[in-house]
Coordinates of C-alpha atoms in Angstrom, one line a residue:
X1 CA 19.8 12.1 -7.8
X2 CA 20.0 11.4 -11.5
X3 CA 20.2 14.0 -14.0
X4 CA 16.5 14.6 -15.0
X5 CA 17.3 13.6 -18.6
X6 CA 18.6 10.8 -17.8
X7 CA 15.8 10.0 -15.1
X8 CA 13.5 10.6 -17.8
X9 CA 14.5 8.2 -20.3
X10 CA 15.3 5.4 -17.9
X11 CA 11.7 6.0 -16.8
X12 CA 10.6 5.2 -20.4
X13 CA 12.9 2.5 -20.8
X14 CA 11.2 0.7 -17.4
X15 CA 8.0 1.2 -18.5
X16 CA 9.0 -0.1 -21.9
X17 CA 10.1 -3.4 -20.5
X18 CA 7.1 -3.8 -18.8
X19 CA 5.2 -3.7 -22.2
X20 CA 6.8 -6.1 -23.8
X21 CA 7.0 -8.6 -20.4
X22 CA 3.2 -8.3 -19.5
X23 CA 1.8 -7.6 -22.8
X24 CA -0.7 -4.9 -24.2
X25 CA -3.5 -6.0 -22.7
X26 CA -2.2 -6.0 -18.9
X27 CA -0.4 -2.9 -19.3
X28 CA -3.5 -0.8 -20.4
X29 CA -5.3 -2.6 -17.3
X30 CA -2.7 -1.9 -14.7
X31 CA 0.6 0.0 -15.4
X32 CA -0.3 2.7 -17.8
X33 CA -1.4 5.0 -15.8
X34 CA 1.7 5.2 -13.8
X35 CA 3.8 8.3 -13.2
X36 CA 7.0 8.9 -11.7
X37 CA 7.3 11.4 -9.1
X38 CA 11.1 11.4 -8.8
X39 CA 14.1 9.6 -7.1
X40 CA 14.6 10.4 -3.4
X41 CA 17.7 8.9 -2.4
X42 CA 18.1 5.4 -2.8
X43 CA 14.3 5.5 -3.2
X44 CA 12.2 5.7 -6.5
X45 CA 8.8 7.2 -6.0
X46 CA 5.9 6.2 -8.4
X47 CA 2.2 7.4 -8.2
X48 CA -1.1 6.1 -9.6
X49 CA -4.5 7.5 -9.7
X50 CA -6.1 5.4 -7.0
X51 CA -6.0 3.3 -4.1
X52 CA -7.0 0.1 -5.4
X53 CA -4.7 0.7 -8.2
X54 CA -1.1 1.4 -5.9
X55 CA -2.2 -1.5 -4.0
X56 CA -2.8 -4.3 -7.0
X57 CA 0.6 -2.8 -9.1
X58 CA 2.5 -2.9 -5.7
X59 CA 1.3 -6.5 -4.9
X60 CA 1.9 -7.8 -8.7
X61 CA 4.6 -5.9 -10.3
X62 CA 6.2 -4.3 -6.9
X63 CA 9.4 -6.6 -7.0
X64 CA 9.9 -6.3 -10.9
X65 CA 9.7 -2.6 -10.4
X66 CA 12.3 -2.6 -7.8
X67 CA 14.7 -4.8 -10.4
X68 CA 14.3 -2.8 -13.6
X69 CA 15.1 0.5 -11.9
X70 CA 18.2 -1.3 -10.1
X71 CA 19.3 -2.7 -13.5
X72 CA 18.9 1.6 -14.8
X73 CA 20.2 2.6 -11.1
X74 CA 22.6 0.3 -9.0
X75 CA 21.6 3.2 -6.2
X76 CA 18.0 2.7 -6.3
X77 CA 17.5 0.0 -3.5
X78 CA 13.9 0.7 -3.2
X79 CA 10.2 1.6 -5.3
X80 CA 7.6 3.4 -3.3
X81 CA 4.2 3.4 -4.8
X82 CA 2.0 6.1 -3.3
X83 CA -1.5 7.5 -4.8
X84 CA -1.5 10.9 -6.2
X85 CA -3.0 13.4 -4.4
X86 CA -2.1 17.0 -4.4
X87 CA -1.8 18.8 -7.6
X88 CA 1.9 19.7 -6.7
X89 CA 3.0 16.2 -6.2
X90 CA 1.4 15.1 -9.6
X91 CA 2.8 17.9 -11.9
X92 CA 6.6 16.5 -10.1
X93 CA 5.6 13.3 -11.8
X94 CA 4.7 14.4 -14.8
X95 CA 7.3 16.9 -15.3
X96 CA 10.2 13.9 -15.1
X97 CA 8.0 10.9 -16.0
X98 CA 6.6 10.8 -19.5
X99 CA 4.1 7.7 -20.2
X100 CA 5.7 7.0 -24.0
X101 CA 8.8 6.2 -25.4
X102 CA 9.1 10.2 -26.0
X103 CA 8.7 13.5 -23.5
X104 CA 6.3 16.1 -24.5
X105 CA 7.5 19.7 -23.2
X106 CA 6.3 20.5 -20.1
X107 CA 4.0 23.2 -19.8
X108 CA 1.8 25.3 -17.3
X109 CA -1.4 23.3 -15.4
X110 CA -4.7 24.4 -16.2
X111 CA -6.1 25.7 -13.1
X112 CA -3.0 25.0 -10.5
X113 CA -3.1 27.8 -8.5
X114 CA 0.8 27.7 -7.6
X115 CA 1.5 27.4 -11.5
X116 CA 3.2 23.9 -11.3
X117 CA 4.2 22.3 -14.6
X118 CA 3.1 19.1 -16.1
X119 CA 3.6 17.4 -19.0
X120 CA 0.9 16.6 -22.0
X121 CA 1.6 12.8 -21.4
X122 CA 1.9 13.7 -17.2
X123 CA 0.2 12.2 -14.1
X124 CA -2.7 14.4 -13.3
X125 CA -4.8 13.4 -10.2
X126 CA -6.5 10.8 -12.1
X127 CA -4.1 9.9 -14.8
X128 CA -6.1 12.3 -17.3
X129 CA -3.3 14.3 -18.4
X130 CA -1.3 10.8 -19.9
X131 CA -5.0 9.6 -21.1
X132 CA -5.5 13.0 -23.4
X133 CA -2.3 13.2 -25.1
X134 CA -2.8 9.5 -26.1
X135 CA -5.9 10.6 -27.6
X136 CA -9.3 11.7 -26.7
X137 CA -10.7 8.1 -26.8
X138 CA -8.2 6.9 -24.3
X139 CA -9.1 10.7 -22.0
X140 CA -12.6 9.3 -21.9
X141 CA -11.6 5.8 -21.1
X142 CA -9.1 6.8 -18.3
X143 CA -11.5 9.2 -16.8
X144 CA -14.1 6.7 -16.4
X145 CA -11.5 4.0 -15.4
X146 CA -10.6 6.6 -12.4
X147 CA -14.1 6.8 -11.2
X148 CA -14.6 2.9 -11.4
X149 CA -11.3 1.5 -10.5
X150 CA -12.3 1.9 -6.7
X151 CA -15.4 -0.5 -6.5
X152 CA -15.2 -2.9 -9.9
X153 CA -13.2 -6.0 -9.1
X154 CA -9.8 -6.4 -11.3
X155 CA -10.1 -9.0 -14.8
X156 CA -8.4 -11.8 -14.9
X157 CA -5.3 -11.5 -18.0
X158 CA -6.1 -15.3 -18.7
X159 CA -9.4 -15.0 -19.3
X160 CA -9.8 -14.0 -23.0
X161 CA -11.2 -14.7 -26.0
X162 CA -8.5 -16.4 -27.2
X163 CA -7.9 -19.1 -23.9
X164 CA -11.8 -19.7 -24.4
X165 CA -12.2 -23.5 -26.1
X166 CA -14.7 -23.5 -28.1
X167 CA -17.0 -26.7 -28.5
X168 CA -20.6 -27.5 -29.0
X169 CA -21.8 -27.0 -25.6
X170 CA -20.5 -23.2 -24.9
X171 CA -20.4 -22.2 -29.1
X172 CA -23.6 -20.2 -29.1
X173 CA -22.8 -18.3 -26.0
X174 CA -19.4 -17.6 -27.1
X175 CA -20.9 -16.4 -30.4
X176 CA -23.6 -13.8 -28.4
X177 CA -20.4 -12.8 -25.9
X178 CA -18.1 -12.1 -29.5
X179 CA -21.1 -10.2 -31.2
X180 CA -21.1 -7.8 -27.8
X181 CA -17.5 -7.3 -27.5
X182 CA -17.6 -6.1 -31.0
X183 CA -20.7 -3.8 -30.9
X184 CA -22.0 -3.4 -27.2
X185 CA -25.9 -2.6 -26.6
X186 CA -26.6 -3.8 -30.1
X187 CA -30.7 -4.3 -30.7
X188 CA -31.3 -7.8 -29.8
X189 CA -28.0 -8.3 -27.4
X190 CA -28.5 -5.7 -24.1
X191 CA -28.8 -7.0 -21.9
X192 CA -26.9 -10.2 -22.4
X193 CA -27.5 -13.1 -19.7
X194 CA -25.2 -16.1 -19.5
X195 CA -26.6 -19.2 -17.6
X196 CA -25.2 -22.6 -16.9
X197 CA -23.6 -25.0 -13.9
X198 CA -20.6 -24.4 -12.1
X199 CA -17.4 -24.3 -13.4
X200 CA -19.0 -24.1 -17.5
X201 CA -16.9 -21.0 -18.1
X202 CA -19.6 -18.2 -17.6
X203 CA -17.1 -15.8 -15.9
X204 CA -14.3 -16.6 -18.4
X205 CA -16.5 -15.5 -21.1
X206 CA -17.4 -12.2 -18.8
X207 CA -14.0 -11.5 -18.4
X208 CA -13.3 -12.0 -21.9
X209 CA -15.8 -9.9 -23.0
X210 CA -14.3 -7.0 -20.7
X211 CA -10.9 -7.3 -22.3
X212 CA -11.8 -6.9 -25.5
X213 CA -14.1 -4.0 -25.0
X214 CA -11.2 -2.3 -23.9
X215 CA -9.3 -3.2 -26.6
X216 CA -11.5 -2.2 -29.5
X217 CA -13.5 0.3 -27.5
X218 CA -10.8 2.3 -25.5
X219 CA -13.0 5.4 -24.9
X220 CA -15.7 2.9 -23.4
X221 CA -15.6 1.9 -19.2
X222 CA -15.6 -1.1 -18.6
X223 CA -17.1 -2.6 -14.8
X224 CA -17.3 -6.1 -13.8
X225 CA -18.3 -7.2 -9.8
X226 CA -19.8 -10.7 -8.9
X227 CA -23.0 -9.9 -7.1
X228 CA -22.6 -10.1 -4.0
X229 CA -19.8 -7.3 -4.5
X230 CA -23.0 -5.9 -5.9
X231 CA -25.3 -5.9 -2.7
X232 CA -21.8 -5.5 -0.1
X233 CA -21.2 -2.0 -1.9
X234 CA -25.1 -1.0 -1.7
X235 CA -25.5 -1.5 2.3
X236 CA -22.0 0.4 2.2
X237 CA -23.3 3.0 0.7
X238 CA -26.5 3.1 3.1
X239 CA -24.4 2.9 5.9
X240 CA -22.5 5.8 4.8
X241 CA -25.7 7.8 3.9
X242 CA -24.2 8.2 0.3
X243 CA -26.3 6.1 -1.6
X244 CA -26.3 9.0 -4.5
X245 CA -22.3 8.6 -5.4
X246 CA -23.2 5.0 -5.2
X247 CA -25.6 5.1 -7.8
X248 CA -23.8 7.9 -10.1
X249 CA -20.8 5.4 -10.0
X250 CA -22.8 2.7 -11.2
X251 CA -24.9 4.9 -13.9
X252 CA -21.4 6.5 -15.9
X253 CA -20.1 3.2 -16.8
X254 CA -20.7 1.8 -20.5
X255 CA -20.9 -1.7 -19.9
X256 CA -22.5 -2.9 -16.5
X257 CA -21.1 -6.7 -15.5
X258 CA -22.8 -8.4 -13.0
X259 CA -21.9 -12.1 -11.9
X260 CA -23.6 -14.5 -10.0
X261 CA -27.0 -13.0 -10.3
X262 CA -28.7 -15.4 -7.9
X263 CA -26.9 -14.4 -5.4
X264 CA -29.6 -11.7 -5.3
X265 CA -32.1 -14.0 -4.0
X266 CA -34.1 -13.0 -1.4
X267 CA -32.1 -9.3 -1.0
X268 CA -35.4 -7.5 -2.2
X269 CA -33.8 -4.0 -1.5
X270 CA -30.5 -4.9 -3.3
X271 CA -32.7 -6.3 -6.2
X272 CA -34.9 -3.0 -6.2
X273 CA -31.4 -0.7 -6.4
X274 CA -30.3 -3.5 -9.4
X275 CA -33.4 -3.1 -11.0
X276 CA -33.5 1.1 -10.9
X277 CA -29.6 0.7 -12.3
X278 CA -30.4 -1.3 -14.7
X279 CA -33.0 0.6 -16.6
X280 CA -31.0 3.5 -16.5
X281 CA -28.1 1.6 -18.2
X282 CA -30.5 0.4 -20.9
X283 CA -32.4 2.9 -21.5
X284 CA -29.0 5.8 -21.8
X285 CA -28.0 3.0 -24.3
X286 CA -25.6 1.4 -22.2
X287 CA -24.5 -2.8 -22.3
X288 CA -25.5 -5.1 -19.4
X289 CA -23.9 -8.5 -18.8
X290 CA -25.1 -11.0 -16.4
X291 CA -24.7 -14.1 -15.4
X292 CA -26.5 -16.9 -12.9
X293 CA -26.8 -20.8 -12.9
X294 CA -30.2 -20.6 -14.5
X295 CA -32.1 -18.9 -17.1
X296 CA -34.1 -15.7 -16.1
X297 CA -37.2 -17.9 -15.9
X298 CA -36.4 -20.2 -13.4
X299 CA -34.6 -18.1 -10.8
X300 CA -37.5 -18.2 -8.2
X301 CA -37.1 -15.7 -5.4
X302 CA -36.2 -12.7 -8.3
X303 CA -38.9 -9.9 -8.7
X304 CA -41.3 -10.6 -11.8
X305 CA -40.4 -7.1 -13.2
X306 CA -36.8 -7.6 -12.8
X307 CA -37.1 -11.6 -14.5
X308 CA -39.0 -10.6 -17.2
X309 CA -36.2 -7.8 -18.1
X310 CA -33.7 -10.0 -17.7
X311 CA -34.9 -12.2 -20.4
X312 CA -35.8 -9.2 -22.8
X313 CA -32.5 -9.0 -24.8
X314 CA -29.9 -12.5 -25.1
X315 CA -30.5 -15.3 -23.2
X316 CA -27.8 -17.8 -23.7
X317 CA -26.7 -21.2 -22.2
X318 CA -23.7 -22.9 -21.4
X319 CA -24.2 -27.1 -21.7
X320 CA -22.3 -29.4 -19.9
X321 CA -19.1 -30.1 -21.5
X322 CA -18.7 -33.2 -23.9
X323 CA -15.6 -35.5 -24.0
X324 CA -14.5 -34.0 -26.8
X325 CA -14.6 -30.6 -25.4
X326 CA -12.9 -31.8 -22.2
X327 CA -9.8 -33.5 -24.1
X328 CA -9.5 -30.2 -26.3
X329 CA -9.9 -27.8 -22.9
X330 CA -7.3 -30.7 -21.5
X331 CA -4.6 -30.4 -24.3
X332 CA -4.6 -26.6 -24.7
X333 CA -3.8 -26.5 -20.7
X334 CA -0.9 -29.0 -21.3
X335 CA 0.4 -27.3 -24.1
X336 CA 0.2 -23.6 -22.4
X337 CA 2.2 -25.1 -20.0
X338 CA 4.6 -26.4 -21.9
X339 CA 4.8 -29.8 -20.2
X340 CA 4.3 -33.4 -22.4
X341 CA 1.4 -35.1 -21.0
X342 CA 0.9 -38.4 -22.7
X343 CA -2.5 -38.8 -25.1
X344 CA -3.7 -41.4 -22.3
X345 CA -3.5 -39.4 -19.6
X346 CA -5.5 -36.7 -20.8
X347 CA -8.1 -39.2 -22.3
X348 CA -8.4 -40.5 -18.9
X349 CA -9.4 -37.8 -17.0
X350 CA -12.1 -36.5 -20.0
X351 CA -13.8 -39.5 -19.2
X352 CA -13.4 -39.5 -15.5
X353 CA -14.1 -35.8 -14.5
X354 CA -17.1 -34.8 -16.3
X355 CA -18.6 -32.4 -13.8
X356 CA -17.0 -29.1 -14.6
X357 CA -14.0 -27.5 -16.3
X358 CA -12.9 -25.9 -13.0
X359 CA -11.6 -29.8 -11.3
X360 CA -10.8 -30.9 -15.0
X361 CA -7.8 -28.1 -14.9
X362 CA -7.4 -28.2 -11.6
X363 CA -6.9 -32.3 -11.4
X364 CA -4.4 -31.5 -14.8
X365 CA -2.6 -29.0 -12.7
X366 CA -2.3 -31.2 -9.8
X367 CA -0.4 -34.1 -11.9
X368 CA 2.2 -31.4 -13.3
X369 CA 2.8 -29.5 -10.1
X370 CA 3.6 -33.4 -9.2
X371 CA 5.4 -34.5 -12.1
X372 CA 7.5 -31.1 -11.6
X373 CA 8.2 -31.6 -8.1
X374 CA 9.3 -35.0 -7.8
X375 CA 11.0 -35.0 -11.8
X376 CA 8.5 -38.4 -12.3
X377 CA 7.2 -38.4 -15.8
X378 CA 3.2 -38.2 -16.3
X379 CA 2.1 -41.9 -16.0
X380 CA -1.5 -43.6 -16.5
X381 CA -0.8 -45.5 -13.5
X382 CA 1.1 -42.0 -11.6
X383 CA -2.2 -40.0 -12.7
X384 CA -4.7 -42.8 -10.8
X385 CA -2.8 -42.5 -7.6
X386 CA -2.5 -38.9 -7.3
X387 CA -6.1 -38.1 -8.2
X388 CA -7.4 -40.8 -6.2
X389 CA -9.7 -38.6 -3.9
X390 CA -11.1 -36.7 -7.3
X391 CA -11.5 -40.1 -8.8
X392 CA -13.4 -41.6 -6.2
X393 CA -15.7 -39.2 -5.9
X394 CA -16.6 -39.5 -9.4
X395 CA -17.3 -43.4 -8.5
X396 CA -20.1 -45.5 -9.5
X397 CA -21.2 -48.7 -9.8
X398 CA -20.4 -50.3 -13.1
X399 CA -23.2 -51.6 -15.1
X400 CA -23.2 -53.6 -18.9
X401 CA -24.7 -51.0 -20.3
X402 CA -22.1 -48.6 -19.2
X403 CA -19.4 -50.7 -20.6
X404 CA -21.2 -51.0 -23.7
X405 CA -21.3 -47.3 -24.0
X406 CA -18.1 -46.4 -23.1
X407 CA -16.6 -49.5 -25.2
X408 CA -18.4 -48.1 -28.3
X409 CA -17.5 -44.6 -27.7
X410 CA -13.3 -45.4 -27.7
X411 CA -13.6 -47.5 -30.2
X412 CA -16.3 -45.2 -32.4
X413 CA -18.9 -47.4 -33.1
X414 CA -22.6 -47.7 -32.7
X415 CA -24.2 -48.9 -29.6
X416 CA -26.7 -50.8 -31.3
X417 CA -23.5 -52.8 -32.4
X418 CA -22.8 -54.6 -29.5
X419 CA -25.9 -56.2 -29.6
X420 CA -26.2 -57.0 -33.6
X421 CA -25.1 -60.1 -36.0
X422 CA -22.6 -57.9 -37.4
X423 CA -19.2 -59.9 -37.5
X424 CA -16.8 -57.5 -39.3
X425 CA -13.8 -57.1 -37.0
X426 CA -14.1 -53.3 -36.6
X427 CA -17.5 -54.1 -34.6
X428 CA -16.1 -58.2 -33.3
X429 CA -13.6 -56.9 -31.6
X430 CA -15.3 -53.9 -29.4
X431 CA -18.1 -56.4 -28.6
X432 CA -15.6 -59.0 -27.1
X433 CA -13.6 -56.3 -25.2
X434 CA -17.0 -55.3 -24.0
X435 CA -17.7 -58.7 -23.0
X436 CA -14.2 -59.5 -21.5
X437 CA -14.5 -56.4 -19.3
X438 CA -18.2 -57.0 -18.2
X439 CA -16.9 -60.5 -17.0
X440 CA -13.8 -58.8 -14.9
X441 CA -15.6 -55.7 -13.7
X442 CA -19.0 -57.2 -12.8
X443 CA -21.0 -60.3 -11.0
X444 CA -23.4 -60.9 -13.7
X445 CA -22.8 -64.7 -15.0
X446 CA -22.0 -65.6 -18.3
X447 CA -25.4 -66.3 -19.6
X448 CA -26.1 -62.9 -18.6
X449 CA -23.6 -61.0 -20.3
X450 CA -24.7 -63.3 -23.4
X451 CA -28.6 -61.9 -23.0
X452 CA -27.2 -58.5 -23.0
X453 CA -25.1 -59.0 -25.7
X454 CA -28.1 -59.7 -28.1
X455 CA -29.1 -62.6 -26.8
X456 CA -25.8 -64.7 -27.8
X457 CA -24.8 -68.2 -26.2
X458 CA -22.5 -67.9 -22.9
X459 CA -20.0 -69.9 -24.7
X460 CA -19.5 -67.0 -26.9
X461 CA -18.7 -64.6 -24.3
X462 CA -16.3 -67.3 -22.8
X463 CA -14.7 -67.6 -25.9
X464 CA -14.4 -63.6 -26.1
X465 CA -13.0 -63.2 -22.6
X466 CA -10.1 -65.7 -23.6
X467 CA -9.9 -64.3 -27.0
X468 CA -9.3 -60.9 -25.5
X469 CA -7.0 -62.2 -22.9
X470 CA -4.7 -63.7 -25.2
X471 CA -4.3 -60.2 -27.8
X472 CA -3.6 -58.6 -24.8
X473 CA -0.7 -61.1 -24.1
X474 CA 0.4 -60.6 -27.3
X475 CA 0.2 -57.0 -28.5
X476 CA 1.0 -54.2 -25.8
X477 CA -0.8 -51.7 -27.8
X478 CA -4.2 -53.3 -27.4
X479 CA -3.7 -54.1 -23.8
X480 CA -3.2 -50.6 -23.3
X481 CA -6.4 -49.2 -24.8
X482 CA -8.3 -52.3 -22.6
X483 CA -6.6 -51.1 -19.1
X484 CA -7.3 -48.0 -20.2
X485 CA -11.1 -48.6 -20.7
X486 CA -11.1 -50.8 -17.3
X487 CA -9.5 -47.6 -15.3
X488 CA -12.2 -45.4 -16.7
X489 CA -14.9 -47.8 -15.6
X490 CA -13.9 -49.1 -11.8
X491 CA -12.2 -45.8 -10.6

């Protein structure tokens, strides 16, 4: 076995790395809390405070555990992470395992009836002795974290503030989530409920929210659970006849997070015990978050009394996304992950998928993890065949007035310009592309496409369509832009 000095520092040294490889953030979520019990063997030994903890460390960070401590000890072929239980096994680890870059001196436990030493920055039972020499804000918020760690469901790291695209359609509830962050169960903000479609970014704002709590309010307990992890833990607890730990669980948080509210209805005794919980919360001055696809109002099937509390503090709505929100959502994924998607490509699929943010990213990550795979660069044409099941199930029928839209849109005009005199060439030009691609995409006969076209002679459209046909002959760029708007409109 190592010296314990050296132990010691190496310890420090592993859990420094992990800082800098996870960030901040993560490592106050997950690793800090860690303690090192000592090296048996060719085995380290590392304890956390709970269950849920050792298993989510030894799941995520097990194998980079195992190669920093090889890299300190060639011996060390193995990391076993066990939960801390007795107080002699907790004052090992914090006797040889300080949290920091520096030991504190190790002195006698409060209250250990066989006098074991731990360390001010040690492993207690639930991580309290690391959290107090850190500071008392940090003691509060470890404590709490210990009692809440077993039932709250884990954040997601890439759900923050800073990943969250801001556009017209999401900027006031962003605001409202920013303003709570900052100062939870302000007048006017608890509770806070979130409401929009699917996939609109209502749990990435929840999330968000959570992490930076925890990052400006240290000493604060955080606890976020979707619903029906909600109601699953209640009949638990009824089962178990312990309904009362249950509910003092709950109650000693500072910021309740519920997701999914409507998954409530119809669960009348879930909804009763949500109801009691929540005016506790509010009313010892405690935040509420929630979130459900519909505002307070019109979620029929919810108690009157529990509605009508919902929609007492914040009630904010997510819109559906725009095209420019889409493109920006689309080109902050593609530069996150480092890999060139042409300005097409992603213009493309902000017009095609419209329906949520969830198959926008997931249609984006499907063309990398292809373009990665087979070393084929990101192609207009590559994109249509490899999203052909998304992008027939946003299919439609093609009408005029659809081309005209879209045609006006790319080209950023008014709509009320394809059917005008106007014959400056910044308005000409859309208007014949418009006719050209109603002629190749539709069944509607020239004189037709004229009427809609503000009433002007077939032989102008047939002039346009040749007119059209001919640019794109001659300049690639334009012939681009008009496949372009023809793959948005028949696929």
């Amino acid at each position: 076995m190592p010296a314990e000095r050296h132990l010691t520092e190496a310890w420090a040294r592993i859990r420094g790395r992990l800082r800098e490889e996870v960030g901040e953030v993560e490592y106050r979520a997950w690793l800090r809390q860690m303690t090192l019990a000592g090296v048996e063997g060719d085995e380290a030994v590392v304890l956390l405070p709970t269950r849920f903890l050792r298993d989510w460390v030894r799941s995520h960070y097990g194998d980079r555990l195992r190669a920093l401590w090889q890299q300190e000890f060639p011996g060390v072929r193995r990391v076993e992470i066990r939960v801390a239980r007795s107080g002699a096994e907790t004052g090992v680890a914090a006797a040889k395992a300080p949290a920091g870059p520096a030991a504190a001196a190790p002195r006698p436990a409060q209250g250990s009836a066989d006098g074991t030493a731990t360390a001010a920055r040690g492993g207690t039972a639930g991580g309290l002795a690391e959290a107090l020499a850190a500071g008392p804000g940090d003691a509060a918020r470890h404590a709490a974290d210990a009692r809440t760690m077993e039932w709250a469901a884990p954040l997601d790291p890439r759900f923050t503030f800073d990943s969250f695209i801001v556009g017209r359609p999401n900027e006031f509830a962003h605001a409202c989530a920013r303003r709570v962050a900052e100062r939870p169960a302000s007048p006017g903000f608890n509770p806070l409920f979130l409401y929009g479609g699917v996939g609109l970014g209502k749990t990435h704002l929840m999330h968000a929210i959570a992490w930076a709590i925890r990052e400006m309010h240290p000493a604060k307990s955080v606890a976020y659970m979707s619903a029906e992890k909600f109601m699953y833990r209640f009949i638990a607890a009824l089962r178990s006849q312990n309904t009362m730990e249950f509910k003092e669980s709950l109650r000693s948080v500072d910021v309740l997070m519920i997701d999914d509210l409507q998954f409530l209805i119809g669960k009348d005794n879930t909804q009763e015990e949500f109801f009691h919980t929540f005016n506790a919360l509010v009313d010892a001055g405690k935040q509420i978050v929630v979130s459900a696809d519909k505002s307070p109002s019109d979620l029929s099937g919810l108690e009157d009394r529990l509605r009508t509390r919902l929609g007492c503090g914040m009630v904010a709505d997510i819109h559906a996304t725009t095209y420019e929100l889409r493109l920006s959502i689309l080109q902050a994924k593609a530069a996150a992950a480092g890999v060139p998607v042409p300005a097409k490509v992603m213009e493309f699929l902000a017009h095609k998928i419209t329906s949520n943010v969830r198959e926008l990213e997931g249609a984006l990550n499907r063309l990398i993890a292809h373009a990665n795979l087979f070393g084929r660069p990101i192609t207009l044409e590559g994109a249509q065949e490899v999203l052909h099941d998304i992008l027939r199930a946003h299919d439609r029928r093609v009408t005029i007035e659809e081309i005209q839209r879209r045609v006006a849109e790319h080209y950023n005009i008014r709509l009320t310009d394809m059917s005008s005199a106007r014959r400056a060439r910044n308005v000409a030009r859309p208007r014949q592309v418009a006719m050209y691609l109603a002629k190749q995409l539709t069944s509607r006969s020239l004189p037709e496409i004229g009427r809609r076209f503000g009433n002007r002679d077939h032989t102008t459209v047939m002039h346009a369509v040749s007119r059209v046909a001919e640019l794109m002959q001659q300049d690639a760029a334009f012939a681009e832009d008009v496949e372009l708007l023809r793959r948005m409109l028949e696929t």
